[in-house]
mmCIF file of C-alpha atoms in Angstrom:
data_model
loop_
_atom_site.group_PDB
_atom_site.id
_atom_site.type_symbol
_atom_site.label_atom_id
_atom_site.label_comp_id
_atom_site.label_asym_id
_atom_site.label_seq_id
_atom_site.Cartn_x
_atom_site.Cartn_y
_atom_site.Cartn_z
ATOM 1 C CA UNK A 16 20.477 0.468 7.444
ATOM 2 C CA UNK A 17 23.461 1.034 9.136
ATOM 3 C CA UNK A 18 26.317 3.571 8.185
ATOM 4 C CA UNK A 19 29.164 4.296 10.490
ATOM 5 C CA UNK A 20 27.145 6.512 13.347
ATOM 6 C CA UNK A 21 24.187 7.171 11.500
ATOM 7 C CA UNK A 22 21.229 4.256 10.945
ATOM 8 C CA UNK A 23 18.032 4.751 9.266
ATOM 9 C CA UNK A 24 16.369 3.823 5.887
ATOM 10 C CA UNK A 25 16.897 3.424 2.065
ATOM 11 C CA UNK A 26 14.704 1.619 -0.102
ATOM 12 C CA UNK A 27 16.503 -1.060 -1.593
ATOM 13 C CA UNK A 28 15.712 0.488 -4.993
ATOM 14 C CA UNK A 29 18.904 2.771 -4.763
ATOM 15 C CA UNK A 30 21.189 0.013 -3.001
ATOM 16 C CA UNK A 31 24.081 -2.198 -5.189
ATOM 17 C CA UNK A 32 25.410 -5.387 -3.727
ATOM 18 C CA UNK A 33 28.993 -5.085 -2.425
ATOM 19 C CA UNK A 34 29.239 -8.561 -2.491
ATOM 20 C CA UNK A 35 29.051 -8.786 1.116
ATOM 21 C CA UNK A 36 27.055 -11.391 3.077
ATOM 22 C CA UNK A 37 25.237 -9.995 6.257
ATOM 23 C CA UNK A 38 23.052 -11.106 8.737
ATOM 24 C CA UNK A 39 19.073 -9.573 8.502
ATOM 25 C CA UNK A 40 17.808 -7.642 11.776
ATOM 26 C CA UNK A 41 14.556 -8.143 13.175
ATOM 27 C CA UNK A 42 13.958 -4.809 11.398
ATOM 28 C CA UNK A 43 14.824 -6.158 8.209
ATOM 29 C CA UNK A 44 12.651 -9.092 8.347
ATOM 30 C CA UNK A 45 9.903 -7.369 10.285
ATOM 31 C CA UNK A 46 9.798 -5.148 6.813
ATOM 32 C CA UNK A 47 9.992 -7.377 4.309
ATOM 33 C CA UNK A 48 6.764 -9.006 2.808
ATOM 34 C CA UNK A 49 7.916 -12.488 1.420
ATOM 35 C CA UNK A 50 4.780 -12.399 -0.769
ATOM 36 C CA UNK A 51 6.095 -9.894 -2.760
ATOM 37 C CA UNK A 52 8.240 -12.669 -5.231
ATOM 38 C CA UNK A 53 11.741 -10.815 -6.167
ATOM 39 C CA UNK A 54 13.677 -9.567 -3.414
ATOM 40 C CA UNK A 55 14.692 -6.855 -5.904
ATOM 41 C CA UNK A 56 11.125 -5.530 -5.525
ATOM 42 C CA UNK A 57 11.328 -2.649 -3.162
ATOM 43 C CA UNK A 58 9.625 -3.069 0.765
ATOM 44 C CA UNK A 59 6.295 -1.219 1.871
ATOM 45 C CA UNK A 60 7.132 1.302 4.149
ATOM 46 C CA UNK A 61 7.547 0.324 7.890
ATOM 47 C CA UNK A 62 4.376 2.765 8.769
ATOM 48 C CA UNK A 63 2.185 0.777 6.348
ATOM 49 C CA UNK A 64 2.311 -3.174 6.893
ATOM 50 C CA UNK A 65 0.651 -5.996 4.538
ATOM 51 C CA UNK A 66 0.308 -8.061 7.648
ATOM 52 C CA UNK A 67 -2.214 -6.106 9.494
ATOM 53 C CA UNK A 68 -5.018 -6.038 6.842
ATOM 54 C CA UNK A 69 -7.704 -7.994 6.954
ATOM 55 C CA UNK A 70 -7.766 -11.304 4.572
ATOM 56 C CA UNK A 71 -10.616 -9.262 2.200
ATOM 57 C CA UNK A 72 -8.266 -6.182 2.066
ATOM 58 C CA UNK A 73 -5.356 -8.399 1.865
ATOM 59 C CA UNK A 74 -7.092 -10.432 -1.154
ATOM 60 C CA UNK A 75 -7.826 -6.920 -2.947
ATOM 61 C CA UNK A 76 -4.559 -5.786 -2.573
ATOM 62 C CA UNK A 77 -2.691 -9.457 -4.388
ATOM 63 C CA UNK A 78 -5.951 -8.814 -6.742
ATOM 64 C CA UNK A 79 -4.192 -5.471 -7.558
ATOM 65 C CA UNK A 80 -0.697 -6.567 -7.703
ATOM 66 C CA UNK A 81 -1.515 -9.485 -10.105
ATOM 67 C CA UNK A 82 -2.958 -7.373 -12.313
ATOM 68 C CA UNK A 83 -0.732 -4.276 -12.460
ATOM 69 C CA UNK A 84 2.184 -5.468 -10.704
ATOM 70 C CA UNK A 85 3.911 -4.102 -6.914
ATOM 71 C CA UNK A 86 2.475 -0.964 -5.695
ATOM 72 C CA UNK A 87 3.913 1.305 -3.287
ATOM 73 C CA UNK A 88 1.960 1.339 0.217
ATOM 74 C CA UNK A 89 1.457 4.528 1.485
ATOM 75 C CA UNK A 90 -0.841 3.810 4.330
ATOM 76 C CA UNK A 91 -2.806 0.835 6.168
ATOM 77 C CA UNK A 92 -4.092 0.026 9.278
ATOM 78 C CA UNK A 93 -3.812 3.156 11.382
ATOM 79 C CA UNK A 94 -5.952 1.814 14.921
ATOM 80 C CA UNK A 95 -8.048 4.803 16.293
ATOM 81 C CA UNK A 96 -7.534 6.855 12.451
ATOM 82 C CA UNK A 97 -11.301 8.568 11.820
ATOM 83 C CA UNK A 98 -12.765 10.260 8.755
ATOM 84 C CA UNK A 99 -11.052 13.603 7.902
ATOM 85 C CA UNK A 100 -14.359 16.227 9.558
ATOM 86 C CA UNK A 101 -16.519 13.386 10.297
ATOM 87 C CA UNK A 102 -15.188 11.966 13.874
ATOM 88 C CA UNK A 103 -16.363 8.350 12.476
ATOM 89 C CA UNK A 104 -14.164 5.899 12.509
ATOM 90 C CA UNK A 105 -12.009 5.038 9.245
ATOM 91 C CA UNK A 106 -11.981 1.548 7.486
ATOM 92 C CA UNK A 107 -8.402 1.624 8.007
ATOM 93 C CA UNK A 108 -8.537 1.639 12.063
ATOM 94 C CA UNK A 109 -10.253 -2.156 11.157
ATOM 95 C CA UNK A 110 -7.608 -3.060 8.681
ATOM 96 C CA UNK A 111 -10.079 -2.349 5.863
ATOM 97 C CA UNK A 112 -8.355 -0.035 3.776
ATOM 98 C CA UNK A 113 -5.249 0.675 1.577
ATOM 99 C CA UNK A 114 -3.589 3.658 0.138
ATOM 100 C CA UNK A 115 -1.361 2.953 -2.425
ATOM 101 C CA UNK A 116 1.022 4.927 -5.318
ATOM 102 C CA UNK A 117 -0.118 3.794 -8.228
ATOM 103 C CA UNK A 118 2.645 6.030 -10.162
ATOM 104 C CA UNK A 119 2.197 5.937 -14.055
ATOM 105 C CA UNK A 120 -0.721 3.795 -13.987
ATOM 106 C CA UNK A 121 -2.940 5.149 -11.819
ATOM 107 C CA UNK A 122 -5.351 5.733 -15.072
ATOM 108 C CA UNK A 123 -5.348 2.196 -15.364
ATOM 109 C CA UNK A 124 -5.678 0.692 -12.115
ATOM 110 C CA UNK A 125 -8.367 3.344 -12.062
ATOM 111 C CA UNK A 126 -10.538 2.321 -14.191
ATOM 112 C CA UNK A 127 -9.909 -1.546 -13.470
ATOM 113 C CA UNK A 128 -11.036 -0.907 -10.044
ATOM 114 C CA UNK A 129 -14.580 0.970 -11.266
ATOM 115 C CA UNK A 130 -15.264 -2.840 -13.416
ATOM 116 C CA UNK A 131 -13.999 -4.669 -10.704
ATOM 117 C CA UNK A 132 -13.948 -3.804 -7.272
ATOM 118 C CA UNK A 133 -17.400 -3.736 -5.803
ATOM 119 C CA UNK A 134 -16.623 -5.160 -2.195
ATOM 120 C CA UNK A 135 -15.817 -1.664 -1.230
ATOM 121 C CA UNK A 136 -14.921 1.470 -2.017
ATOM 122 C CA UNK A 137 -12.842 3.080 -4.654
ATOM 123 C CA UNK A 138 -11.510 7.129 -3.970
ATOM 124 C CA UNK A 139 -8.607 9.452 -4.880
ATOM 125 C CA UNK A 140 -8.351 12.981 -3.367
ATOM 126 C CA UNK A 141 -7.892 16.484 -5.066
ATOM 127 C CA UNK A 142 -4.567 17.318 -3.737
ATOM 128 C CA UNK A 143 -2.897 13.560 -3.444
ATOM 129 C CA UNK A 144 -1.429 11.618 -6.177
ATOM 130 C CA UNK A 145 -2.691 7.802 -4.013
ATOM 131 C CA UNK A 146 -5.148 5.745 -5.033
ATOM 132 C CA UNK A 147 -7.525 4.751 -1.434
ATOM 133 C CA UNK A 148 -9.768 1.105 -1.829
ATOM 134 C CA UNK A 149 -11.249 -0.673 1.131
ATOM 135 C CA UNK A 150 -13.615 -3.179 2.083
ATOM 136 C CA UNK A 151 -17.659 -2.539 3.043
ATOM 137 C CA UNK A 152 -19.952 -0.630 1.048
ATOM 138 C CA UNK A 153 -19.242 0.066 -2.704
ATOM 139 C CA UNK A 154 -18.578 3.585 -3.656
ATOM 140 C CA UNK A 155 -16.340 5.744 -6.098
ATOM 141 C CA UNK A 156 -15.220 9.308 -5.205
ATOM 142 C CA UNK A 157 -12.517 10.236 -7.920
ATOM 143 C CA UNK A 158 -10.841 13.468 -6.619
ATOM 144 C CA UNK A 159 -13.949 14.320 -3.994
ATOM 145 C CA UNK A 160 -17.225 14.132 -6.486
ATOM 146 C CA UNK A 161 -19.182 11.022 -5.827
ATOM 147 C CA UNK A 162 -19.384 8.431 -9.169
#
């Protein structure tokens, strides 16, 4: 987004139409996920892109979204990214993994996930409020203990 001298981002959440027509940027399309149906739906964030996951993590994620509706990225592929004190590497430096803000339902996508999702694993963390799922063995961790 563009204002006089300053440019940088607003999701489109908090934006009116003027009424205006304009021409997209390569930004602007680079950002937008056409999968996602409405255009009044807001964008992932630019740091966590749809099109790098792999078509398993991919699938999970429009398994998701069927079910419960959009959800807020909050991190995907991340090339190089390793397990917090382990030095392994991380499912998402493959593409494998997805953290997403589940906001109010995060109960309920919860517990569909436990019935459902066994190509992978299913974790949240102590101090974060995003749900993490990914693709190779199945596990749950809810907020650190194993399940």
């Amino acid at each position: 987004m563009q204002h006089e001298t300053t440019s940088g981002w607003v999701n489109r959440v908090y934006l009116a139409s003027d009424g205006t027509a304009r021409t997209a940027s390569i930004e602007d399309l680079l950002a937008t996920d056409t999968t996602q149906g409405s255009a009044a739906e807001p964008r992932d964030p630019v740091e966590a892109p749809r099109t790098c996951l792999t078509p398993p993590a991919r699938a999970l994620l429009e398994r998701i979204e069927e079910k419960f509706g959009f959800v807020k990225l909050v991190s995907t592929c991340r090339p190089g990214a390793t397990i917090a004190g382990t030095g392994r590497p991380s499912r998402h430096a493959s593409g494998n993994a997805i953290d997403f803000d589940a906001g109010g339902r995060k109960a309920q996508i919860l517990e569909w996930l436990i019935a459902n999702h066994h190509d992978g694993g299913t974790m949240t963390y102590a101090d974060m409020d995003h749900i993490h799922v990914d693709i190779g063995p199945p596990f749950v961790s809810i907020a650190g203990g194993q399940h």
